[in-house]
Amino acid sequence: MAEERQRSPREIAVDEASIAMLEKADADGVENDAFSRADEQGKPCVFGTDGVCCRICHMGPCKISEYAPGVCGATVDTVAARNLLRQVAAGTSAHSDHARHLVHLLADVAQGRGGHYRISDETRLRAAARLWGIEEHDLETLECAGRLAELFTEEFRLQDGSLKTLELAPKPRQAVWKRAEIAPSGIDRTIVEAMHRTNMGVDHDYRNLIKGALKVAIADGWGGSMIATTISDILFGTPKPVKSRANLGVLEADMVNVLVHGHEPALTEMLVVASHDPEIRAAAAAVGAKGVNLAGICCTANEVLMRHGVPVAGNFLQQELAIVTGAVELMVTDVQCCMASLPEVAKCYHTKILTSNPLARNDGAEAVHFEPEQGLKCAKEILRKAIANYPHRDPKKVAIPNQQKPLVAGFSNETIFEMLGGRFRRSFRPLNDAIITGRVRGVCAVVGCTNARGKMDEYILTLTQELIARNVLVLQTGCAAVACGKAGFLTPETALEMAGPTLREVCEAVGIPPVLHMGSCVDNSRLLMAVTYIVEEGGLGADLSEAPVIGAAPEWMSEKAIAIGHYFVASGVDVVLGHPFHTMGSKNVTKLLCGELESIVGAKFHYISNPARAVEVICEHLEKKRNALGINKQVERKLLDMKDRRELHV
Ligand code: SF4
Ligand code: MSK
């Protein structure tokens, strides 16, 4: 470290593995990390934090206040809303471009140009085809895949009318979108439109701009993200419960450690296959290693955890700390959430950083060319580079923390259907009944990133623990799920010990844990569908906005998280955020986001920095929804024995 840390490792992280690696980074002379850089940044610029700095034209940048509009006359309301809409558009573009790459891969597989990629889950393919209105029964598998790829391509380029994918939502929700004029057309068109209306001198009405943010976010959740999840399941397999482990202790002292990092799963799928290849094992043995140990960071990790049980080395803020173990031969990054600092940190060790996507290169990292048709070949080449680097490991610099926890992941909706209703009577009924009788008070999705400005994982863990103790079922994705994995909350036994008595009883009866890991960030689309299935099952309202469900992103940081928050709210699900958007400079925009939106889409945002207060607000919200449904009046259902029946004269 160039200078002393402003916060001690224990003020930065809750898990011992990260604390140990922060101390090691200091001892090893790693110049800086995300936490020290956050502290060095000091107090952020007020205009930036308040969202009232505008630099979209060259009469600016303008620092706007209530008393000083921009050169063009733009007010705090316009600028705060315009900046927010641009962020939602950026988040939507990330998820949707990820989806586009998968659509291309599905089309390639359908046309026999997919190399080693194949249709891994034909049932999911055919179910998706039916869901999107394709008559699939007379189609061969690849024909069906081709038709679905065409339909998804059309979702990107559609010019008129609404996305077909919106039809997956309950009818009353579709009506809300139509009424509010926020049903998106083609994904590409909607993002372009968002960029256009936020140009200098176009849309100045903050209400219209925020409606634009909801519209583009719907194109993410119900469009790009839904498509990405669906194709990943079809090509790589629909997740089923799988055991694995999480935290830096998953790295192996006597193996070649390769970390996958980012979001797109295509190359990583081939790395999983290649890591078991006898040639690769032999090459590892030849350098004295016991094999190749693949592990992950961020959501690429979640993708291969969910489908293959590949262990997770860490979440977002552990990407640098994983390198600090001194035991990582190679880290291959794809897109999103991969820090610019990685090659710099790697310089202190022997770790090689590779970038695999032409959109996401990094100075100091080696770029590899990845073509899906040659995917397996490329994966093997990457692993050979890692193996060749193993002899360069410096034993004096290696310290792998002991900490790792077992976990169970892999809870797709398809799995939840089977676990609740059995293979032949797939149904959400038992969950709906448990909510109606009050044994489960409701459902909270705890999702999103970790943030270097706060204490890593702390809010996520407190919130999750307190909610399950209050009989709220928790669904998770992304780095929040990894935080819970590291803390041991994703082991059914541990989670059941922490759960309230009635939630525990239900989970034990139907065989699900009270905290369900449902996947990566794009898999928040699974959460939209989970709530849709709850509504469709009956008894909990006709629309998502009526069901006792809520979302929370306690430690979010990414523009993608902003898009996710907006598509939850646009879908009628309230969202609790651990810190506000950069819009607080406009009272009107804040009032709209945290209040008036409820009358437009049936949901709103809550900014709550205190986890204890967040628990209260979430529980109050669930009870409010339960009261509105009239289910809090219902008495507990009881199985009658003969004595009860005689008393009833039955
Ligand atoms: Fe300033 Fe208006 Fe230009 Fe923004 S668009 S930089 S507020 S003049
Ligand atoms: S990786 S978007 S830090 S959850 Fe999906 Fe984690 Fe947030 Fe990236």
XYZ file of C-alpha atoms and ligand atoms in Angstrom:
666
model
C 0.000 0.000 0.000
C 1.244 3.422 -0.896
C -0.438 4.887 2.165
C -2.228 3.647 5.277
C -5.800 2.564 4.739
C -8.443 4.993 5.914
C -10.667 2.053 6.930
C -9.234 -1.080 8.525
C -9.928 -4.437 6.812
C -12.488 -5.216 9.540
C -14.339 -2.007 8.739
C -14.428 -2.992 5.069
C -15.491 -6.637 5.086
C -17.348 -9.107 7.264
C -15.866 -12.355 5.974
C -12.549 -13.518 7.374
C -11.180 -14.573 3.969
C -11.528 -11.043 2.591
C -10.136 -9.491 5.771
C -7.077 -11.759 5.551
C -6.528 -10.887 1.869
C -6.839 -7.146 2.522
C -4.102 -7.498 5.144
C -2.025 -9.579 2.726
C -2.478 -6.990 -0.043
C -1.005 -4.377 2.275
C 1.900 -6.646 3.201
C 2.563 -7.569 -0.448
C 2.688 -3.932 -1.514
C -0.382 -4.021 -3.742
C -0.694 -0.336 -4.539
C -4.437 -0.078 -4.037
C -7.771 -1.907 -4.154
C -11.388 -0.906 -4.650
C -11.821 -0.035 -0.975
C -8.700 2.111 -0.681
C -9.520 3.801 -3.991
C -13.059 4.534 -2.716
C -11.563 6.129 0.393
C -8.999 8.060 -1.649
C -11.811 9.463 -3.773
C -13.067 11.147 -0.612
C -16.472 12.768 -0.423
C -18.037 12.563 -3.881
C -18.957 15.676 -5.828
C -22.335 16.966 -4.653
C -23.559 17.789 -8.177
C -22.727 14.269 -9.364
C -24.307 12.628 -6.332
C -27.436 14.716 -6.703
C -27.627 13.934 -10.426
C -27.645 17.603 -11.399
C -24.389 17.774 -13.320
C -25.147 17.859 -17.041
C -22.496 17.373 -19.692
C -24.509 16.240 -22.667
C -23.634 19.284 -24.770
C -20.615 21.512 -25.139
C -22.231 24.645 -23.762
C -21.734 22.760 -20.506
C -20.816 21.012 -18.350
C -23.480 22.755 -16.289
C -23.809 22.581 -12.518
C -27.540 22.946 -12.026
C -29.300 24.051 -8.879
C -32.805 25.169 -8.042
C -31.607 28.734 -8.558
C -29.315 28.170 -11.523
C -30.608 26.297 -14.582
C -28.220 25.065 -17.291
C -27.227 27.260 -20.227
C -30.151 25.785 -22.211
C -32.524 26.388 -19.297
C -32.669 22.760 -18.163
C -33.835 22.483 -14.556
C -32.769 20.087 -11.783
C -35.865 17.989 -12.570
C -34.988 17.598 -16.241
C -31.323 16.872 -15.663
C -31.788 14.405 -12.780
C -34.456 12.473 -14.711
C -32.463 12.600 -17.958
C -29.328 11.256 -16.275
C -31.313 8.472 -14.637
C -32.936 7.438 -17.917
C -29.497 7.231 -19.555
C -28.336 4.940 -16.761
C -31.342 2.661 -17.142
C -30.737 2.532 -20.900
C -27.090 1.587 -20.276
C -28.074 -1.190 -17.863
C -30.664 -2.474 -20.314
C -28.122 -2.446 -23.142
C -25.699 -4.595 -21.101
C -28.227 -7.327 -20.335
C -29.686 -7.168 -23.818
C -26.408 -7.307 -25.715
C -25.533 -10.351 -23.598
C -28.878 -11.794 -24.757
C -28.112 -10.917 -28.384
C -24.886 -12.939 -28.294
C -26.868 -15.899 -27.019
C -29.510 -15.481 -29.741
C -26.700 -15.636 -32.319
C -25.330 -18.761 -30.643
C -28.774 -20.413 -30.638
C -29.138 -19.584 -34.347
C -25.657 -21.019 -35.035
C -26.499 -24.231 -33.190
C -29.786 -24.499 -35.117
C -27.864 -24.182 -38.376
C -25.205 -26.716 -37.382
C -22.533 -24.035 -36.940
C -22.372 -24.204 -33.155
C -19.214 -26.283 -32.754
C -19.505 -28.201 -29.479
C -22.547 -26.251 -28.331
C -25.829 -28.143 -28.505
C -29.391 -28.102 -27.267
C -28.948 -29.325 -23.701
C -32.553 -29.057 -22.571
C -35.066 -29.948 -25.256
C -37.968 -29.788 -22.790
C -37.087 -26.180 -21.984
C -36.698 -25.423 -25.707
C -40.147 -26.763 -26.510
C -41.745 -25.152 -23.464
C -40.205 -21.803 -24.477
C -41.409 -22.260 -28.058
C -44.961 -22.875 -26.813
C -44.741 -19.971 -24.376
C -43.812 -17.636 -27.239
C -46.589 -19.041 -29.449
C -44.591 -21.309 -31.779
C -46.394 -24.505 -32.865
C -43.546 -26.823 -32.014
C -44.947 -30.365 -32.040
C -44.221 -31.015 -35.733
C -40.807 -29.378 -35.669
C -37.487 -31.196 -35.353
C -35.353 -30.034 -32.435
C -33.010 -27.831 -34.464
C -35.881 -26.474 -36.547
C -37.626 -25.476 -33.338
C -34.408 -23.853 -32.057
C -34.103 -21.955 -35.345
C -37.667 -20.664 -35.129
C -37.136 -19.514 -31.558
C -33.869 -17.783 -32.508
C -35.726 -15.976 -35.333
C -38.478 -14.894 -32.980
C -35.952 -13.596 -30.446
C -34.024 -11.761 -33.196
C -37.275 -10.070 -34.134
C -37.669 -8.936 -30.504
C -34.518 -6.873 -31.000
C -35.427 -5.341 -34.340
C -39.186 -4.880 -33.939
C -40.216 -1.384 -35.091
C -43.960 -1.280 -34.401
C -46.163 -2.768 -31.716
C -45.004 -4.251 -28.433
C -42.479 -6.950 -27.654
C -44.022 -10.395 -27.881
C -42.216 -11.318 -24.678
C -44.467 -8.912 -22.736
C -47.285 -11.409 -23.228
C -45.643 -13.595 -20.561
C -46.799 -11.073 -17.942
C -50.296 -11.316 -16.405
C -52.935 -9.558 -18.530
C -53.695 -6.817 -15.951
C -49.972 -5.908 -15.949
C -49.932 -5.670 -19.722
C -52.951 -3.354 -19.439
C -51.046 -1.123 -16.958
C -48.155 -0.813 -19.406
C -50.496 0.006 -22.259
C -52.385 2.595 -20.238
C -49.177 4.264 -19.067
C -47.739 4.081 -22.618
C -44.628 2.298 -21.400
C -44.904 -0.996 -23.304
C -41.620 -1.164 -25.252
C -41.294 -2.007 -28.905
C -38.111 -3.696 -30.199
C -35.278 -3.803 -27.636
C -32.810 -1.998 -29.910
C -35.375 0.603 -30.903
C -36.318 1.268 -27.283
C -32.698 1.816 -26.231
C -32.057 4.103 -29.218
C -35.206 6.040 -28.362
C -33.974 6.485 -24.773
C -30.653 7.863 -26.033
C -32.441 10.148 -28.490
C -34.865 11.689 -26.029
C -32.003 12.416 -23.596
C -30.041 14.418 -26.201
C -29.667 18.142 -25.725
C -32.941 19.908 -26.392
C -35.329 16.936 -26.655
C -37.351 15.666 -23.654
C -37.515 18.139 -20.754
C -40.510 16.765 -18.861
C -39.214 14.804 -15.856
C -42.388 12.733 -15.632
C -42.107 11.763 -19.284
C -38.418 10.959 -18.837
C -39.089 8.664 -15.857
C -41.806 6.922 -17.854
C -39.128 6.478 -20.508
C -36.907 4.862 -17.860
C -39.671 2.405 -16.951
C -40.252 1.605 -20.623
C -36.618 0.851 -21.400
C -36.326 -1.163 -18.174
C -39.279 -3.338 -19.211
C -37.371 -4.049 -22.424
C -34.609 -5.348 -20.142
C -36.498 -7.505 -17.617
C -39.224 -8.876 -19.846
C -37.082 -8.620 -23.015
C -33.294 -8.950 -23.003
C -32.865 -10.604 -19.622
C -35.788 -12.995 -20.147
C -34.346 -14.025 -23.520
C -30.823 -14.476 -22.073
C -32.037 -16.724 -19.263
C -34.204 -18.784 -21.578
C -31.466 -19.430 -24.136
C -28.856 -20.200 -21.474
C -31.192 -22.836 -20.048
C -31.821 -24.304 -23.502
C -28.151 -24.427 -24.527
C -26.426 -25.090 -21.221
C -29.160 -26.787 -19.192
C -31.918 -25.612 -16.880
C -30.493 -25.398 -13.356
C -31.380 -28.075 -10.838
C -30.336 -28.148 -7.173
C -26.615 -28.601 -7.045
C -24.117 -28.675 -4.184
C -21.032 -26.513 -4.269
C -18.895 -24.168 -2.150
C -18.194 -20.443 -1.907
C -15.388 -18.123 -0.818
C -11.688 -17.775 -1.530
C -10.952 -21.081 0.189
C -12.205 -22.891 -2.942
C -8.821 -22.159 -4.554
C -6.514 -25.179 -4.392
C -2.868 -25.054 -3.340
C -1.815 -27.981 -5.531
C -3.899 -27.328 -8.633
C -3.823 -24.871 -11.509
C -6.406 -22.259 -10.454
C -8.379 -20.620 -13.248
C -10.956 -17.951 -12.445
C -13.832 -17.080 -14.782
C -15.257 -13.599 -14.313
C -17.935 -11.467 -15.883
C -21.418 -12.380 -17.104
C -21.593 -14.248 -20.401
C -21.531 -18.011 -20.000
C -20.668 -19.262 -23.529
C -16.877 -19.535 -23.227
C -17.080 -20.634 -19.595
C -19.288 -23.570 -20.558
C -16.462 -24.800 -22.782
C -13.879 -24.159 -20.042
C -15.900 -26.492 -17.811
C -15.766 -29.202 -20.495
C -12.072 -28.574 -21.231
C -11.081 -28.730 -17.546
C -12.131 -32.413 -17.505
C -10.338 -33.255 -20.758
C -7.698 -36.016 -20.296
C -5.160 -34.049 -22.385
C -5.564 -31.031 -20.127
C -5.270 -33.165 -16.996
C -2.110 -34.731 -18.368
C -0.685 -31.291 -19.177
C -1.418 -30.172 -15.599
C 0.216 -33.308 -14.189
C 3.277 -32.654 -16.334
C 3.887 -29.382 -14.453
C 3.327 -31.050 -11.084
C -0.276 -29.964 -10.505
C -3.122 -32.258 -9.489
C -5.364 -30.851 -12.203
C -7.162 -27.684 -13.207
C -9.413 -26.066 -10.599
C -12.021 -23.850 -12.219
C -13.765 -21.311 -9.955
C -15.695 -18.116 -10.574
C -16.256 -14.490 -9.674
C -19.476 -12.467 -10.130
C -22.184 -13.738 -12.457
C -20.168 -15.868 -14.870
C -19.546 -17.773 -11.633
C -23.261 -17.908 -10.902
C -23.991 -19.261 -14.400
C -21.635 -22.249 -14.048
C -22.425 -22.702 -10.357
C -26.139 -23.060 -11.146
C -25.589 -25.602 -13.901
C -22.420 -27.504 -13.007
C -21.687 -26.791 -9.351
C -18.440 -24.948 -10.235
C -17.378 -23.325 -6.920
C -17.556 -19.565 -6.449
C -14.349 -17.858 -5.315
C -16.108 -14.617 -4.549
C -18.461 -11.818 -5.459
C -17.769 -8.469 -7.079
C -15.512 -6.913 -4.438
C -13.418 -10.067 -4.101
C -12.134 -10.036 -7.696
C -8.893 -8.291 -6.709
C -8.610 -10.214 -3.435
C -8.694 -13.527 -5.317
C -5.513 -12.483 -7.156
C -3.948 -11.459 -3.824
C -4.036 -15.141 -2.723
C -1.051 -15.542 -5.074
C -2.549 -18.846 -6.190
C -4.428 -17.820 -9.341
C -2.665 -18.781 -12.551
C -5.136 -17.116 -14.852
C -8.304 -15.033 -14.731
C -10.411 -14.851 -17.874
C -12.835 -11.954 -18.022
C -15.738 -11.474 -20.422
C -18.109 -8.512 -19.949
C -19.480 -6.363 -17.121
C -18.269 -5.814 -13.547
C -14.620 -6.701 -14.328
C -12.499 -3.972 -12.740
C -10.030 -1.961 -14.793
C -7.472 -2.530 -12.028
C -7.095 -6.298 -12.543
C -3.888 -6.233 -14.664
C -2.318 -3.797 -12.182
C -3.069 -6.019 -9.172
C -1.914 -9.062 -11.155
C 1.504 -7.413 -11.677
C 2.297 -8.106 -7.991
C 1.821 -11.832 -8.599
C 2.208 -14.272 -11.469
C -1.480 -14.139 -12.481
C -2.301 -13.700 -16.170
C -5.399 -11.669 -17.036
C -7.134 -12.602 -20.297
C -10.016 -10.793 -21.940
C -12.285 -12.882 -24.150
C -14.736 -10.367 -25.598
C -13.815 -7.772 -28.249
C -16.105 -5.285 -26.484
C -14.157 -5.537 -23.265
C -10.407 -5.274 -23.632
C -8.092 -4.000 -20.916
C -4.673 -2.419 -21.200
C -2.228 -4.874 -19.634
C -4.434 -7.906 -20.246
C -3.964 -10.415 -23.050
C -6.836 -10.533 -25.544
C -7.958 -13.951 -26.750
C -10.045 -14.490 -29.824
C -13.182 -16.475 -28.988
C -15.334 -17.881 -31.796
C -18.182 -20.116 -30.579
C -17.620 -22.581 -33.431
C -14.078 -23.070 -32.114
C -15.168 -22.688 -28.485
C -13.688 -25.894 -27.100
C -10.380 -25.333 -28.893
C -10.207 -21.806 -27.510
C -11.039 -23.052 -23.993
C -8.259 -25.640 -24.151
C -5.770 -23.006 -25.318
C -6.707 -20.821 -22.369
C -6.238 -23.684 -19.931
C -2.847 -24.505 -21.488
C -1.771 -20.897 -20.869
C -2.826 -21.291 -17.237
C -0.956 -24.580 -16.906
C 2.176 -23.053 -18.426
C 1.943 -20.311 -15.817
C 1.735 -22.716 -12.840
C 5.543 -23.069 -12.483
C 5.760 -19.284 -12.163
C 3.750 -19.321 -8.941
C 5.834 -17.933 -6.070
C 5.209 -20.157 -3.003
C 6.300 -17.321 -0.712
C 3.444 -15.187 -2.002
C 0.748 -17.879 -1.716
C -1.782 -17.725 1.139
C -5.148 -19.262 0.381
C -7.656 -18.478 3.137
C -9.267 -21.484 4.804
C -12.726 -20.008 4.574
C -15.290 -21.623 2.315
C -18.865 -22.736 2.982
C -20.952 -25.444 1.407
C -24.081 -24.336 -0.423
C -26.964 -25.529 -2.555
C -27.852 -23.475 -5.658
C -29.763 -24.192 -8.864
C -33.308 -23.060 -8.075
C -34.807 -22.317 -11.470
C -38.586 -21.932 -11.628
C -38.752 -25.276 -13.419
C -37.094 -26.898 -10.395
C -39.293 -25.031 -7.917
C -42.383 -26.227 -9.831
C -41.202 -29.827 -9.481
C -40.151 -29.490 -5.852
C -43.481 -27.972 -4.884
C -45.815 -30.064 -6.975
C -43.898 -33.152 -8.043
C -42.842 -34.114 -11.536
C -46.328 -34.897 -12.790
C -48.304 -32.245 -10.903
C -45.916 -29.335 -11.359
C -47.456 -26.483 -9.407
C -46.834 -23.447 -7.229
C -49.959 -24.371 -5.190
C -48.187 -25.395 -1.972
C -46.339 -22.055 -1.884
C -49.510 -20.067 -2.563
C -51.335 -22.026 0.157
C -48.516 -21.375 2.616
C -48.704 -17.636 1.866
C -52.510 -17.594 2.071
C -52.523 -19.371 5.438
C -49.838 -16.987 6.676
C -47.140 -19.556 7.393
C -45.089 -17.737 4.770
C -45.753 -13.990 5.148
C -44.559 -13.208 1.651
C -41.587 -13.281 -0.684
C -38.628 -10.890 -0.828
C -36.057 -10.907 -3.622
C -32.698 -9.820 -2.149
C -30.439 -9.148 -5.127
C -27.672 -7.019 -6.526
C -24.078 -5.982 -6.042
C -21.714 -5.143 -3.238
C -20.337 -1.604 -3.020
C -16.836 -0.481 -2.030
C -18.240 2.605 -0.306
C -19.907 0.416 2.313
C -19.049 -2.685 4.326
C -19.047 -5.615 1.917
C -21.986 -8.048 2.331
C -23.143 -6.699 5.709
C -26.519 -5.230 4.733
C -27.337 -8.196 2.470
C -26.665 -10.715 5.242
C -28.515 -8.808 7.965
C -31.541 -8.326 5.767
C -31.670 -11.946 4.601
C -31.269 -13.347 8.103
C -33.915 -11.088 9.627
C -36.420 -11.718 6.855
C -36.308 -15.497 7.032
C -36.548 -15.241 10.836
C -39.821 -13.388 10.201
C -41.116 -16.158 7.955
C -40.449 -14.348 4.671
C -39.170 -16.556 1.845
C -36.047 -15.012 0.268
C -35.126 -15.380 -3.411
C -31.657 -14.340 -4.513
C -29.488 -13.689 -7.548
C -26.142 -12.109 -8.380
C -23.580 -11.023 -5.810
C -26.177 -10.963 -3.012
C -26.593 -14.717 -3.470
C -22.822 -15.207 -3.339
C -22.645 -13.136 -0.127
C -25.181 -15.504 1.421
C -23.290 -18.512 0.048
C -20.083 -17.327 1.728
C -21.942 -16.870 5.008
C -23.389 -20.389 4.875
C -26.980 -19.175 4.411
C -27.445 -21.293 1.278
C -27.107 -24.582 3.111
C -30.654 -25.784 3.744
C -29.744 -26.869 7.301
C -28.237 -23.513 8.346
C -30.940 -21.497 6.714
C -33.630 -23.647 8.307
C -32.086 -23.105 11.736
C -32.332 -19.348 11.180
C -35.840 -19.423 9.704
C -38.980 -18.607 11.647
C -41.001 -21.623 12.807
C -43.743 -21.547 10.181
C -41.426 -20.842 7.233
C -39.242 -23.675 8.448
C -42.231 -26.031 8.660
C -43.250 -25.192 5.069
C -39.710 -25.500 3.704
C -39.226 -28.862 5.395
C -42.584 -30.126 4.121
C -41.953 -29.198 0.480
C -38.196 -29.706 0.551
C -36.947 -26.208 -0.326
C -34.548 -24.030 1.680
C -35.804 -20.627 2.901
C -33.156 -18.805 0.816
C -33.203 -19.809 -2.842
C -30.279 -19.014 -5.159
C -31.950 -18.424 -8.539
C -28.943 -17.384 -10.624
C -27.067 -14.485 -12.159
C -28.127 -10.873 -12.713
C -29.923 -11.605 -16.000
C -31.756 -14.324 -14.078
C -33.708 -11.669 -12.237
C -36.050 -12.479 -15.098
C -36.649 -15.776 -13.243
C -37.917 -13.692 -10.326
C -40.401 -11.885 -12.580
C -41.660 -15.268 -13.743
C -41.748 -16.668 -10.176
C -44.094 -13.848 -9.146
C -46.089 -14.358 -12.351
C -46.495 -18.069 -11.542
C -47.611 -17.176 -8.005
C -50.249 -14.829 -9.442
C -51.344 -17.345 -12.081
C -51.678 -20.086 -9.464
C -54.488 -18.058 -7.907
C -55.555 -16.710 -4.548
C -52.948 -13.944 -4.340
C -54.351 -11.293 -6.648
C -54.658 -10.831 -10.379
C -51.489 -8.809 -10.905
C -47.936 -8.749 -9.593
C -48.727 -5.524 -7.738
C -51.308 -7.344 -5.580
C -49.118 -10.234 -4.421
C -47.206 -10.005 -1.111
C -43.808 -9.712 -2.758
C -41.078 -7.078 -2.696
C -37.522 -6.642 -3.988
C -34.380 -5.288 -2.304
C -30.950 -4.311 -3.620
C -29.137 -3.395 -0.399
C -25.615 -2.735 -1.722
C -26.183 -2.047 -5.433
C -23.674 -0.154 -7.574
C -24.177 -0.958 -11.272
C -26.303 0.729 -13.939
C -27.689 -2.757 -14.515
C -29.013 -2.721 -10.957
C -30.761 0.585 -11.729
C -32.419 -1.049 -14.740
C -33.401 -4.090 -12.650
C -34.903 -1.860 -9.952
C -36.932 -0.029 -12.577
C -38.280 -3.179 -14.213
C -39.356 -4.560 -10.848
C -41.196 -1.325 -10.067
C -42.629 -1.163 -13.610
C -43.888 -4.699 -13.018
C -45.729 -3.646 -9.867
C -43.162 -4.813 -7.300
C -41.833 -2.297 -4.734
C -38.046 -2.088 -4.411
C -35.979 -1.184 -1.349
C -32.565 0.335 -2.112
C -29.773 0.649 0.449
C -28.824 4.021 -1.030
C -30.650 6.341 -3.425
C -30.166 6.935 -7.122
C -28.166 10.006 -8.105
C -31.340 12.066 -8.404
C -31.683 13.596 -4.963
C -30.982 17.061 -6.354
C -34.536 17.058 -7.679
C -37.293 16.936 -5.067
C -39.847 16.330 -7.798
C -38.030 13.328 -9.274
C -37.565 11.843 -5.785
C -41.265 12.372 -5.007
C -42.172 10.664 -8.250
C -39.851 7.658 -7.782
C -40.661 7.127 -4.106
C -44.355 8.010 -4.171
C -46.298 8.992 -7.270
C -45.164 5.995 -9.335
C -47.477 3.898 -7.186
C -50.501 5.490 -8.857
C -49.033 4.829 -12.328
C -47.591 1.295 -12.066
C -48.687 0.132 -8.596
C -45.210 0.206 -7.027
C -42.450 2.553 -5.944
C -38.898 2.789 -4.623
C -37.867 3.066 -0.955
C -34.435 4.452 -0.017
C -33.409 2.912 3.314
C -29.835 2.926 4.550
C -30.542 1.138 7.843
C -31.082 -2.641 7.471
C -33.236 -2.849 10.626
C -35.545 -0.190 9.204
C -35.567 -2.012 5.845
C -36.773 -5.185 7.572
C -39.627 -3.211 9.169
C -40.623 -1.552 5.894
C -40.513 -4.834 3.970
C -42.607 -6.666 6.550
C -45.110 -3.778 6.771
C -45.371 -3.797 2.971
C -46.041 -7.541 2.863
C -48.689 -7.227 5.585
C -50.319 -4.323 3.717
C -50.579 -6.499 0.607
C -51.926 -9.396 2.682
C -54.554 -7.138 4.260
C -55.618 -5.852 0.850
C -56.036 -9.442 -0.338
C -58.067 -10.245 2.779
C -55.882 -13.222 3.604
C -54.821 -12.003 7.030
C -58.368 -12.746 8.205
C -58.098 -16.409 7.263
C -57.702 -18.897 10.093
C -54.952 -21.464 9.907
C -56.070 -24.496 7.910
C -56.077 -27.639 9.995
C -56.256 -31.299 9.065
C -59.245 -32.677 10.948
C -58.916 -35.904 12.908
C -61.895 -38.151 13.825
C -62.439 -36.327 17.131
C -62.664 -32.965 15.342
C -65.050 -34.429 12.800
C -67.369 -35.835 15.508
C -67.399 -32.416 17.178
C -68.420 -30.904 13.871
C -71.108 -33.617 13.469
C -69.692 -34.492 10.068
Fe -25.843 22.556 -19.968
Fe -28.220 22.241 -21.217
Fe -25.918 21.499 -22.429
Fe -26.853 20.140 -20.315
S -27.853 20.297 -22.302
S -24.730 20.736 -20.668
S -27.774 21.750 -19.080
S -26.540 23.561 -21.844
S -22.145 -9.337 -10.956
S -24.088 -6.276 -11.611
S -21.752 -6.631 -9.162
S -24.713 -8.257 -8.743
Fe -23.877 -9.682 -11.847
Fe -22.579 -8.583 -8.999
Fe -23.898 -6.366 -9.475
Fe -22.097 -7.158 -11.185
